[in-house]
Amino acid sequence: MKHSFALGIDFGTNSARALLLEVNTGEEISSSVCTYPSGDRGVLLHSDEPHLARQHPGDYLIAMQETVSNVLQEARAERINPENILGIGVDTTGSTPLPVDKNVTPLGVIKEFAHNPNAQAWLWKDHTASEEARQITELAQKIRPQFLAKCGGAYSSEWFFAKILHCLRTDPAVFETAYTWLELSDYIPAALAGIEQTDRVKRNLCAAGHKAMYNKAWGGLPDADFFKELDPRLATLRDRLYVEAHPSNEIAGYLCQKWSEALGLPRGIPVAVGALDAHLGAVGSGIEEGVLVKIMGTSTCDIMVHPKEKALQDIPGVAGIADDSVLPGYVGIEAGQSAVGDIFNWFVSRILDEK
């Protein structure tokens, strides 16, 4: 039997991980972990704002290069040829949006904004946008209740539009300089594929459906009139976001020359459309209809799927009901408890270590 392999790269809260898998047998060949170099274990904090949690976009690329290189070095020691790697898959935390220019360059790596926390990636657990999330929820309750029906009845401060609206209000210079905003799970596949035009970046259904109120039932993203009610400037951004989102069984692009050389991989390997970490973790756990997968990390996420051809009522309290967000042909359902793992880590590092 000819051996074929898949390379998976996971971008977590504090580190990136890479895994090489034999696709015929499921055997794990090699794996590696790299902690992000900036901030407090990869998280940029602010002493005057305890709700702020950002990440430097450059850290993702540094960690990716190190961890993938380590995986391939170990694989070569086992006489595995990188030519037999069939594809690359990426998952990340979310909602972790970052502002980029028209060439898909994150503002956080540009000299002018290098030390501005608002120009960095807004990590999932950043809660500075609680007021904006409340306003989005209240407006949707009045004029677009269908938006909330697909995200459990309330929009979260952890999610895409709340964070962008907060940036607009607190740092207009960053908002106005950014051509658009990408989820981290869209930025990494685009970087690997060498995509330098924002309109060529394939946005993933997972983040779009669970964090950005995207649903084909109302034409994709929320309408411009909804955004105008929040802030007319937010409505002007809508046309620079996206019209269509894609499932993770589609190809986002092909490994470019730059990253082929940096990682020691053949150029042209297909790179899948990205997704959120818990959702692809559920796929790796063998999720199917009637199975609940509980993903335990910095948060605890509960994931289920439901066939699209079967009727499904809206479910109060969940964190998203979205088509094709976990498995193609199924509705993905996400619930859970934010920051469970973070709370355990806080207890261990701050309380037990002090005893």
PDB file of C-alpha atoms in Angstrom, residues 71-331:
ATOM      1  CA  VAL A  71       7.549  17.693  12.202  1.00  0.00           C
ATOM      2  CA  LEU A  72       9.201  17.239   8.821  1.00  0.00           C
ATOM      3  CA  GLN A  73      12.630  16.723  10.361  1.00  0.00           C
ATOM      4  CA  GLU A  74      11.233  13.912  12.486  1.00  0.00           C
ATOM      5  CA  ALA A  75       9.386  12.481   9.497  1.00  0.00           C
ATOM      6  CA  ARG A  76      12.519  12.471   7.360  1.00  0.00           C
ATOM      7  CA  ALA A  77      14.303  10.561  10.106  1.00  0.00           C
ATOM      8  CA  GLU A  78      11.629   7.909   9.544  1.00  0.00           C
ATOM      9  CA  ARG A  79      12.430   8.043   5.804  1.00  0.00           C
ATOM     10  CA  ILE A  80       9.136   9.698   4.938  1.00  0.00           C
ATOM     11  CA  ASN A  81       9.185  11.736   1.742  1.00  0.00           C
ATOM     12  CA  PRO A  82       7.421  15.137   1.882  1.00  0.00           C
ATOM     13  CA  GLU A  83       6.460  14.537  -1.753  1.00  0.00           C
ATOM     14  CA  ASN A  84       3.806  12.155  -0.402  1.00  0.00           C
ATOM     15  CA  ILE A  85       1.991  14.875   1.564  1.00  0.00           C
ATOM     16  CA  LEU A  86      -1.362  15.260  -0.173  1.00  0.00           C
ATOM     17  CA  GLY A  87      -2.724  18.339   1.562  1.00  0.00           C
ATOM     18  CA  ILE A  88      -2.510  20.862   4.379  1.00  0.00           C
ATOM     19  CA  GLY A  89      -5.338  21.636   6.805  1.00  0.00           C
ATOM     20  CA  VAL A  90      -5.520  24.610   9.166  1.00  0.00           C
ATOM     21  CA  ASP A  91      -7.640  25.378  12.210  1.00  0.00           C
ATOM     22  CA  THR A  92      -7.407  28.305  14.614  1.00  0.00           C
ATOM     23  CA  THR A  93      -9.049  29.952  17.571  1.00  0.00           C
ATOM     24  CA  GLY A  94     -12.039  32.141  16.848  1.00  0.00           C
ATOM     25  CA  SER A  95     -13.377  34.575  16.616  1.00  0.00           C
ATOM     26  CA  THR A  96      -9.861  35.992  16.195  1.00  0.00           C
ATOM     27  CA  PRO A  97     -10.149  38.751  13.576  1.00  0.00           C
ATOM     28  CA  LEU A  98      -7.260  40.886  12.380  1.00  0.00           C
ATOM     29  CA  PRO A  99      -7.182  44.063  10.267  1.00  0.00           C
ATOM     30  CA  VAL A 100      -5.294  43.780   6.965  1.00  0.00           C
ATOM     31  CA  ASP A 101      -4.446  46.045   4.063  1.00  0.00           C
ATOM     32  CA  LYS A 102      -5.505  45.445   0.462  1.00  0.00           C
ATOM     33  CA  ASN A 103      -2.513  43.113  -0.057  1.00  0.00           C
ATOM     34  CA  VAL A 104      -3.536  40.860   2.864  1.00  0.00           C
ATOM     35  CA  THR A 105      -0.732  42.241   5.059  1.00  0.00           C
ATOM     36  CA  PRO A 106      -1.759  42.443   8.725  1.00  0.00           C
ATOM     37  CA  LEU A 107      -1.541  45.988  10.056  1.00  0.00           C
ATOM     38  CA  GLY A 108       0.209  44.640  13.145  1.00  0.00           C
ATOM     39  CA  VAL A 109       3.375  43.843  11.177  1.00  0.00           C
ATOM     40  CA  ILE A 110       3.531  47.297   9.560  1.00  0.00           C
ATOM     41  CA  LYS A 111       5.974  49.660  11.306  1.00  0.00           C
ATOM     42  CA  GLU A 112       3.392  52.399  11.808  1.00  0.00           C
ATOM     43  CA  PHE A 113       1.140  50.094  13.827  1.00  0.00           C
ATOM     44  CA  ALA A 114       3.640  47.605  15.265  1.00  0.00           C
ATOM     45  CA  HIS A 115       3.047  48.710  18.867  1.00  0.00           C
ATOM     46  CA  ASN A 116      -0.651  49.474  18.584  1.00  0.00           C
ATOM     47  CA  PRO A 117      -2.702  46.689  20.222  1.00  0.00           C
ATOM     48  CA  ASN A 118      -5.738  47.580  18.116  1.00  0.00           C
ATOM     49  CA  ALA A 119      -3.819  46.732  14.936  1.00  0.00           C
ATOM     50  CA  GLN A 120      -2.994  43.221  16.167  1.00  0.00           C
ATOM     51  CA  ALA A 121      -5.119  40.071  16.040  1.00  0.00           C
ATOM     52  CA  TRP A 122      -8.041  40.341  18.456  1.00  0.00           C
ATOM     53  CA  LEU A 123      -7.797  36.995  20.249  1.00  0.00           C
ATOM     54  CA  TRP A 124     -11.017  35.069  20.838  1.00  0.00           C
ATOM     55  CA  LYS A 125     -10.963  35.830  24.577  1.00  0.00           C
ATOM     56  CA  ASP A 126     -10.697  39.586  24.146  1.00  0.00           C
ATOM     57  CA  HIS A 127     -13.800  40.999  25.862  1.00  0.00           C
ATOM     58  CA  THR A 128     -13.285  44.712  25.308  1.00  0.00           C
ATOM     59  CA  ALA A 129     -16.318  44.807  22.986  1.00  0.00           C
ATOM     60  CA  SER A 130     -18.977  43.894  25.561  1.00  0.00           C
ATOM     61  CA  GLU A 131     -20.904  47.140  25.017  1.00  0.00           C
ATOM     62  CA  GLU A 132     -20.867  46.676  21.244  1.00  0.00           C
ATOM     63  CA  ALA A 133     -22.068  43.084  21.619  1.00  0.00           C
ATOM     64  CA  ARG A 134     -24.959  44.321  23.762  1.00  0.00           C
ATOM     65  CA  GLN A 135     -25.897  46.908  21.130  1.00  0.00           C
ATOM     66  CA  ILE A 136     -25.748  44.345  18.314  1.00  0.00           C
ATOM     67  CA  THR A 137     -27.959  42.010  20.320  1.00  0.00           C
ATOM     68  CA  GLU A 138     -30.509  44.721  21.151  1.00  0.00           C
ATOM     69  CA  LEU A 139     -30.699  45.943  17.555  1.00  0.00           C
ATOM     70  CA  ALA A 140     -31.117  42.427  16.195  1.00  0.00           C
ATOM     71  CA  GLN A 141     -33.874  41.743  18.725  1.00  0.00           C
ATOM     72  CA  LYS A 142     -35.746  44.762  17.341  1.00  0.00           C
ATOM     73  CA  ILE A 143     -35.251  44.456  13.588  1.00  0.00           C
ATOM     74  CA  ARG A 144     -33.478  41.157  12.715  1.00  0.00           C
ATOM     75  CA  PRO A 145     -34.457  38.483  15.271  1.00  0.00           C
ATOM     76  CA  GLN A 146     -33.549  35.766  12.763  1.00  0.00           C
ATOM     77  CA  PHE A 147     -29.880  36.663  13.221  1.00  0.00           C
ATOM     78  CA  LEU A 148     -30.034  35.841  16.918  1.00  0.00           C
ATOM     79  CA  ALA A 149     -32.052  32.677  16.398  1.00  0.00           C
ATOM     80  CA  LYS A 150     -28.964  31.102  14.813  1.00  0.00           C
ATOM     81  CA  CYS A 151     -26.581  32.108  17.612  1.00  0.00           C
ATOM     82  CA  GLY A 152     -28.502  31.220  20.736  1.00  0.00           C
ATOM     83  CA  GLY A 153     -30.294  34.531  21.314  1.00  0.00           C
ATOM     84  CA  ALA A 154     -27.350  36.859  21.955  1.00  0.00           C
ATOM     85  CA  TYR A 155     -24.280  38.136  20.132  1.00  0.00           C
ATOM     86  CA  SER A 156     -21.001  37.765  22.027  1.00  0.00           C
ATOM     87  CA  SER A 157     -18.217  40.226  22.753  1.00  0.00           C
ATOM     88  CA  GLU A 158     -15.849  37.473  21.580  1.00  0.00           C
ATOM     89  CA  TRP A 159     -17.204  37.612  18.039  1.00  0.00           C
ATOM     90  CA  PHE A 160     -16.258  39.256  14.756  1.00  0.00           C
ATOM     91  CA  PHE A 161     -18.496  42.315  14.387  1.00  0.00           C
ATOM     92  CA  ALA A 162     -18.475  43.330  18.043  1.00  0.00           C
ATOM     93  CA  LYS A 163     -14.676  43.569  17.928  1.00  0.00           C
ATOM     94  CA  ILE A 164     -14.600  45.477  14.653  1.00  0.00           C
ATOM     95  CA  LEU A 165     -17.227  47.932  15.910  1.00  0.00           C
ATOM     96  CA  HIS A 166     -15.219  48.461  19.102  1.00  0.00           C
ATOM     97  CA  CYS A 167     -12.094  49.183  17.044  1.00  0.00           C
ATOM     98  CA  LEU A 168     -14.050  51.657  14.904  1.00  0.00           C
ATOM     99  CA  ARG A 169     -15.134  53.563  17.998  1.00  0.00           C
ATOM    100  CA  THR A 170     -11.900  53.479  19.987  1.00  0.00           C
ATOM    101  CA  ASP A 171      -9.253  53.656  17.250  1.00  0.00           C
ATOM    102  CA  PRO A 172     -10.626  55.119  14.005  1.00  0.00           C
ATOM    103  CA  ALA A 173      -7.111  55.302  12.516  1.00  0.00           C
ATOM    104  CA  VAL A 174      -6.774  51.516  12.568  1.00  0.00           C
ATOM    105  CA  PHE A 175     -10.311  51.013  11.274  1.00  0.00           C
ATOM    106  CA  GLU A 176      -9.834  53.475   8.418  1.00  0.00           C
ATOM    107  CA  THR A 177      -6.406  52.097   7.456  1.00  0.00           C
ATOM    108  CA  ALA A 178      -7.624  48.505   7.336  1.00  0.00           C
ATOM    109  CA  TYR A 179      -8.976  47.577   3.919  1.00  0.00           C
ATOM    110  CA  THR A 180     -10.811  44.630   5.442  1.00  0.00           C
ATOM    111  CA  TRP A 181     -10.714  42.198   8.373  1.00  0.00           C
ATOM    112  CA  LEU A 182      -9.893  38.502   8.207  1.00  0.00           C
ATOM    113  CA  GLU A 183     -10.491  35.734  10.661  1.00  0.00           C
ATOM    114  CA  LEU A 184      -7.217  34.072  11.639  1.00  0.00           C
ATOM    115  CA  SER A 185      -8.636  30.864  10.156  1.00  0.00           C
ATOM    116  CA  ASP A 186      -8.826  32.644   6.779  1.00  0.00           C
ATOM    117  CA  TYR A 187      -5.511  34.498   7.045  1.00  0.00           C
ATOM    118  CA  ILE A 188      -3.287  31.436   7.545  1.00  0.00           C
ATOM    119  CA  PRO A 189      -4.477  29.470   4.462  1.00  0.00           C
ATOM    120  CA  ALA A 190      -4.185  32.667   2.416  1.00  0.00           C
ATOM    121  CA  ALA A 191      -0.619  33.227   3.653  1.00  0.00           C
ATOM    122  CA  LEU A 192       0.382  29.637   2.854  1.00  0.00           C
ATOM    123  CA  ALA A 193      -1.057  30.009  -0.636  1.00  0.00           C
ATOM    124  CA  GLY A 194       0.664  33.343  -1.236  1.00  0.00           C
ATOM    125  CA  ILE A 195      -2.626  35.153  -1.819  1.00  0.00           C
ATOM    126  CA  GLU A 196      -2.069  38.911  -1.922  1.00  0.00           C
ATOM    127  CA  GLN A 197      -5.496  40.166  -2.959  1.00  0.00           C
ATOM    128  CA  THR A 198      -8.233  40.317  -0.358  1.00  0.00           C
ATOM    129  CA  ASP A 199     -10.958  39.412  -2.840  1.00  0.00           C
ATOM    130  CA  ARG A 200      -9.191  36.100  -3.549  1.00  0.00           C
ATOM    131  CA  VAL A 201      -9.197  35.004   0.088  1.00  0.00           C
ATOM    132  CA  LYS A 202     -11.740  32.238   0.655  1.00  0.00           C
ATOM    133  CA  ARG A 203     -13.623  32.896   3.902  1.00  0.00           C
ATOM    134  CA  ASN A 204     -14.643  29.801   5.827  1.00  0.00           C
ATOM    135  CA  LEU A 205     -18.226  28.890   6.631  1.00  0.00           C
ATOM    136  CA  CYS A 206     -17.287  27.788  10.116  1.00  0.00           C
ATOM    137  CA  ALA A 207     -16.174  31.199  11.388  1.00  0.00           C
ATOM    138  CA  ALA A 208     -18.652  33.053   9.187  1.00  0.00           C
ATOM    139  CA  GLY A 209     -21.655  31.058  10.358  1.00  0.00           C
ATOM    140  CA  HIS A 210     -20.813  30.810  14.042  1.00  0.00           C
ATOM    141  CA  LYS A 211     -19.188  34.205  14.663  1.00  0.00           C
ATOM    142  CA  ALA A 212     -20.307  36.644  11.934  1.00  0.00           C
ATOM    143  CA  MET A 213     -24.067  35.983  11.552  1.00  0.00           C
ATOM    144  CA  TYR A 214     -23.556  34.600   8.045  1.00  0.00           C
ATOM    145  CA  ASN A 215     -26.425  32.557   6.680  1.00  0.00           C
ATOM    146  CA  LYS A 216     -27.593  31.952   3.112  1.00  0.00           C
ATOM    147  CA  ALA A 217     -31.202  32.315   4.297  1.00  0.00           C
ATOM    148  CA  TRP A 218     -30.711  36.091   4.432  1.00  0.00           C
ATOM    149  CA  GLY A 219     -28.109  36.410   1.678  1.00  0.00           C
ATOM    150  CA  GLY A 220     -24.932  35.798   3.647  1.00  0.00           C
ATOM    151  CA  LEU A 221     -23.706  38.502   6.006  1.00  0.00           C
ATOM    152  CA  PRO A 222     -26.108  40.895   7.752  1.00  0.00           C
ATOM    153  CA  ASP A 223     -27.460  43.543   5.401  1.00  0.00           C
ATOM    154  CA  ALA A 224     -26.067  47.051   5.017  1.00  0.00           C
ATOM    155  CA  ASP A 225     -29.128  48.638   6.645  1.00  0.00           C
ATOM    156  CA  PHE A 226     -28.500  46.628   9.805  1.00  0.00           C
ATOM    157  CA  PHE A 227     -24.912  47.859   9.943  1.00  0.00           C
ATOM    158  CA  LYS A 228     -25.995  51.455   9.259  1.00  0.00           C
ATOM    159  CA  GLU A 229     -28.172  51.342  12.356  1.00  0.00           C
ATOM    160  CA  LEU A 230     -25.079  50.416  14.384  1.00  0.00           C
ATOM    161  CA  ASP A 231     -22.714  52.874  12.663  1.00  0.00           C
ATOM    162  CA  PRO A 232     -22.713  54.104   9.042  1.00  0.00           C
ATOM    163  CA  ARG A 233     -18.953  53.545   8.888  1.00  0.00           C
ATOM    164  CA  LEU A 234     -19.469  49.855   9.603  1.00  0.00           C
ATOM    165  CA  ALA A 235     -21.812  49.636   6.624  1.00  0.00           C
ATOM    166  CA  THR A 236     -19.053  50.918   4.336  1.00  0.00           C
ATOM    167  CA  LEU A 237     -16.888  47.960   5.386  1.00  0.00           C
ATOM    168  CA  ARG A 238     -19.471  45.368   4.392  1.00  0.00           C
ATOM    169  CA  ASP A 239     -18.659  45.490   0.672  1.00  0.00           C
ATOM    170  CA  ARG A 240     -14.986  44.838   1.466  1.00  0.00           C
ATOM    171  CA  LEU A 241     -15.711  41.719   3.496  1.00  0.00           C
ATOM    172  CA  TYR A 242     -17.178  38.830   1.498  1.00  0.00           C
ATOM    173  CA  VAL A 243     -20.276  37.636  -0.306  1.00  0.00           C
ATOM    174  CA  GLU A 244     -19.758  33.885  -0.100  1.00  0.00           C
ATOM    175  CA  ALA A 245     -18.182  31.634   2.523  1.00  0.00           C
ATOM    176  CA  HIS A 246     -16.824  28.150   1.863  1.00  0.00           C
ATOM    177  CA  PRO A 247     -16.680  24.756   3.634  1.00  0.00           C
ATOM    178  CA  SER A 248     -13.371  23.215   4.658  1.00  0.00           C
ATOM    179  CA  ASN A 249     -13.524  20.445   2.077  1.00  0.00           C
ATOM    180  CA  GLU A 250     -12.751  23.077  -0.562  1.00  0.00           C
ATOM    181  CA  ILE A 251      -9.265  24.227  -1.549  1.00  0.00           C
ATOM    182  CA  ALA A 252      -8.260  27.725  -0.439  1.00  0.00           C
ATOM    183  CA  GLY A 253      -5.145  27.723  -2.620  1.00  0.00           C
ATOM    184  CA  TYR A 254      -1.869  25.919  -3.217  1.00  0.00           C
ATOM    185  CA  LEU A 255       1.361  26.148  -1.259  1.00  0.00           C
ATOM    186  CA  CYS A 256       3.339  29.059  -2.679  1.00  0.00           C
ATOM    187  CA  GLN A 257       7.050  29.237  -3.439  1.00  0.00           C
ATOM    188  CA  LYS A 258       7.836  31.321  -0.351  1.00  0.00           C
ATOM    189  CA  TRP A 259       6.323  28.860   2.094  1.00  0.00           C
ATOM    190  CA  SER A 260       7.487  25.878   0.092  1.00  0.00           C
ATOM    191  CA  GLU A 261      11.062  27.012   0.702  1.00  0.00           C
ATOM    192  CA  ALA A 262      10.459  28.091   4.306  1.00  0.00           C
ATOM    193  CA  LEU A 263       8.845  24.807   5.323  1.00  0.00           C
ATOM    194  CA  GLY A 264      10.780  22.403   3.126  1.00  0.00           C
ATOM    195  CA  LEU A 265       7.678  21.168   1.317  1.00  0.00           C
ATOM    196  CA  PRO A 266       6.949  20.735  -2.385  1.00  0.00           C
ATOM    197  CA  ARG A 267       5.318  23.726  -4.014  1.00  0.00           C
ATOM    198  CA  GLY A 268       1.677  23.326  -5.032  1.00  0.00           C
ATOM    199  CA  ILE A 269       0.342  21.177  -2.184  1.00  0.00           C
ATOM    200  CA  PRO A 270      -3.402  21.929  -1.792  1.00  0.00           C
ATOM    201  CA  VAL A 271      -4.274  24.036   1.260  1.00  0.00           C
ATOM    202  CA  ALA A 272      -7.812  23.522   2.570  1.00  0.00           C
ATOM    203  CA  VAL A 273     -10.189  26.306   3.522  1.00  0.00           C
ATOM    204  CA  GLY A 274      -9.708  26.911   7.240  1.00  0.00           C
ATOM    205  CA  ALA A 275     -12.042  26.361  10.181  1.00  0.00           C
ATOM    206  CA  LEU A 276     -12.256  26.858  13.929  1.00  0.00           C
ATOM    207  CA  ASP A 277     -10.307  24.551  16.199  1.00  0.00           C
ATOM    208  CA  ALA A 278     -13.174  22.940  18.121  1.00  0.00           C
ATOM    209  CA  HIS A 279     -15.103  22.159  14.964  1.00  0.00           C
ATOM    210  CA  LEU A 280     -12.224  20.387  13.252  1.00  0.00           C
ATOM    211  CA  GLY A 281     -11.387  18.743  16.564  1.00  0.00           C
ATOM    212  CA  ALA A 282     -14.842  17.224  16.405  1.00  0.00           C
ATOM    213  CA  VAL A 283     -14.114  15.921  12.902  1.00  0.00           C
ATOM    214  CA  GLY A 284     -10.909  14.331  14.171  1.00  0.00           C
ATOM    215  CA  SER A 285     -12.904  12.741  16.993  1.00  0.00           C
ATOM    216  CA  GLY A 286     -15.229  11.028  14.537  1.00  0.00           C
ATOM    217  CA  ILE A 287     -18.323  13.158  14.964  1.00  0.00           C
ATOM    218  CA  GLU A 288     -21.520  11.959  13.286  1.00  0.00           C
ATOM    219  CA  GLU A 289     -25.254  12.313  13.722  1.00  0.00           C
ATOM    220  CA  GLY A 290     -26.285  11.526  17.290  1.00  0.00           C
ATOM    221  CA  VAL A 291     -22.779  12.023  18.715  1.00  0.00           C
ATOM    222  CA  LEU A 292     -21.777  14.861  21.058  1.00  0.00           C
ATOM    223  CA  VAL A 293     -18.087  15.753  21.032  1.00  0.00           C
ATOM    224  CA  LYS A 294     -16.756  17.820  23.923  1.00  0.00           C
ATOM    225  CA  ILE A 295     -13.544  19.663  23.084  1.00  0.00           C
ATOM    226  CA  MET A 296     -11.635  20.704  26.187  1.00  0.00           C
ATOM    227  CA  GLY A 297      -8.964  23.399  25.873  1.00  0.00           C
ATOM    228  CA  THR A 298      -8.854  27.057  26.899  1.00  0.00           C
ATOM    229  CA  SER A 299     -12.623  26.766  26.544  1.00  0.00           C
ATOM    230  CA  THR A 300     -14.931  23.771  26.550  1.00  0.00           C
ATOM    231  CA  CYS A 301     -16.875  23.447  23.302  1.00  0.00           C
ATOM    232  CA  ASP A 302     -19.735  21.036  22.657  1.00  0.00           C
ATOM    233  CA  ILE A 303     -20.182  20.124  18.996  1.00  0.00           C
ATOM    234  CA  MET A 304     -22.964  18.187  17.260  1.00  0.00           C
ATOM    235  CA  VAL A 305     -24.101  17.795  13.654  1.00  0.00           C
ATOM    236  CA  HIS A 306     -27.532  17.376  12.097  1.00  0.00           C
ATOM    237  CA  PRO A 307     -28.327  16.348   8.480  1.00  0.00           C
ATOM    238  CA  LYS A 308     -29.356  19.366   6.439  1.00  0.00           C
ATOM    239  CA  GLU A 309     -32.242  17.491   4.834  1.00  0.00           C
ATOM    240  CA  LYS A 310     -33.881  16.945   8.246  1.00  0.00           C
ATOM    241  CA  ALA A 311     -35.811  19.730   9.960  1.00  0.00           C
ATOM    242  CA  LEU A 312     -34.025  21.394  12.874  1.00  0.00           C
ATOM    243  CA  GLN A 313     -35.564  23.853  15.289  1.00  0.00           C
ATOM    244  CA  ASP A 314     -33.568  26.822  16.531  1.00  0.00           C
ATOM    245  CA  ILE A 315     -31.893  26.110  19.872  1.00  0.00           C
ATOM    246  CA  PRO A 316     -31.748  28.850  22.538  1.00  0.00           C
ATOM    247  CA  GLY A 317     -28.427  29.270  24.281  1.00  0.00           C
ATOM    248  CA  VAL A 318     -26.104  27.679  21.741  1.00  0.00           C
ATOM    249  CA  ALA A 319     -23.148  29.534  20.186  1.00  0.00           C
ATOM    250  CA  GLY A 320     -24.109  28.919  16.604  1.00  0.00           C
ATOM    251  CA  ILE A 321     -26.156  26.868  14.155  1.00  0.00           C
ATOM    252  CA  ALA A 322     -24.464  26.928  10.754  1.00  0.00           C
ATOM    253  CA  ASP A 323     -24.622  24.896   7.550  1.00  0.00           C
ATOM    254  CA  ASP A 324     -21.515  22.886   6.589  1.00  0.00           C
ATOM    255  CA  SER A 325     -19.471  24.329   9.454  1.00  0.00           C
ATOM    256  CA  VAL A 326     -18.299  20.941  10.735  1.00  0.00           C
ATOM    257  CA  LEU A 327     -19.122  18.286   8.125  1.00  0.00           C
ATOM    258  CA  PRO A 328     -20.293  18.927   4.552  1.00  0.00           C
ATOM    259  CA  GLY A 329     -24.003  18.203   4.232  1.00  0.00           C
ATOM    260  CA  TYR A 330     -24.687  18.761   7.919  1.00  0.00           C
ATOM    261  CA  VAL A 331     -25.697  21.658  10.136  1.00  0.00           C
TER     262      VAL A 331
END
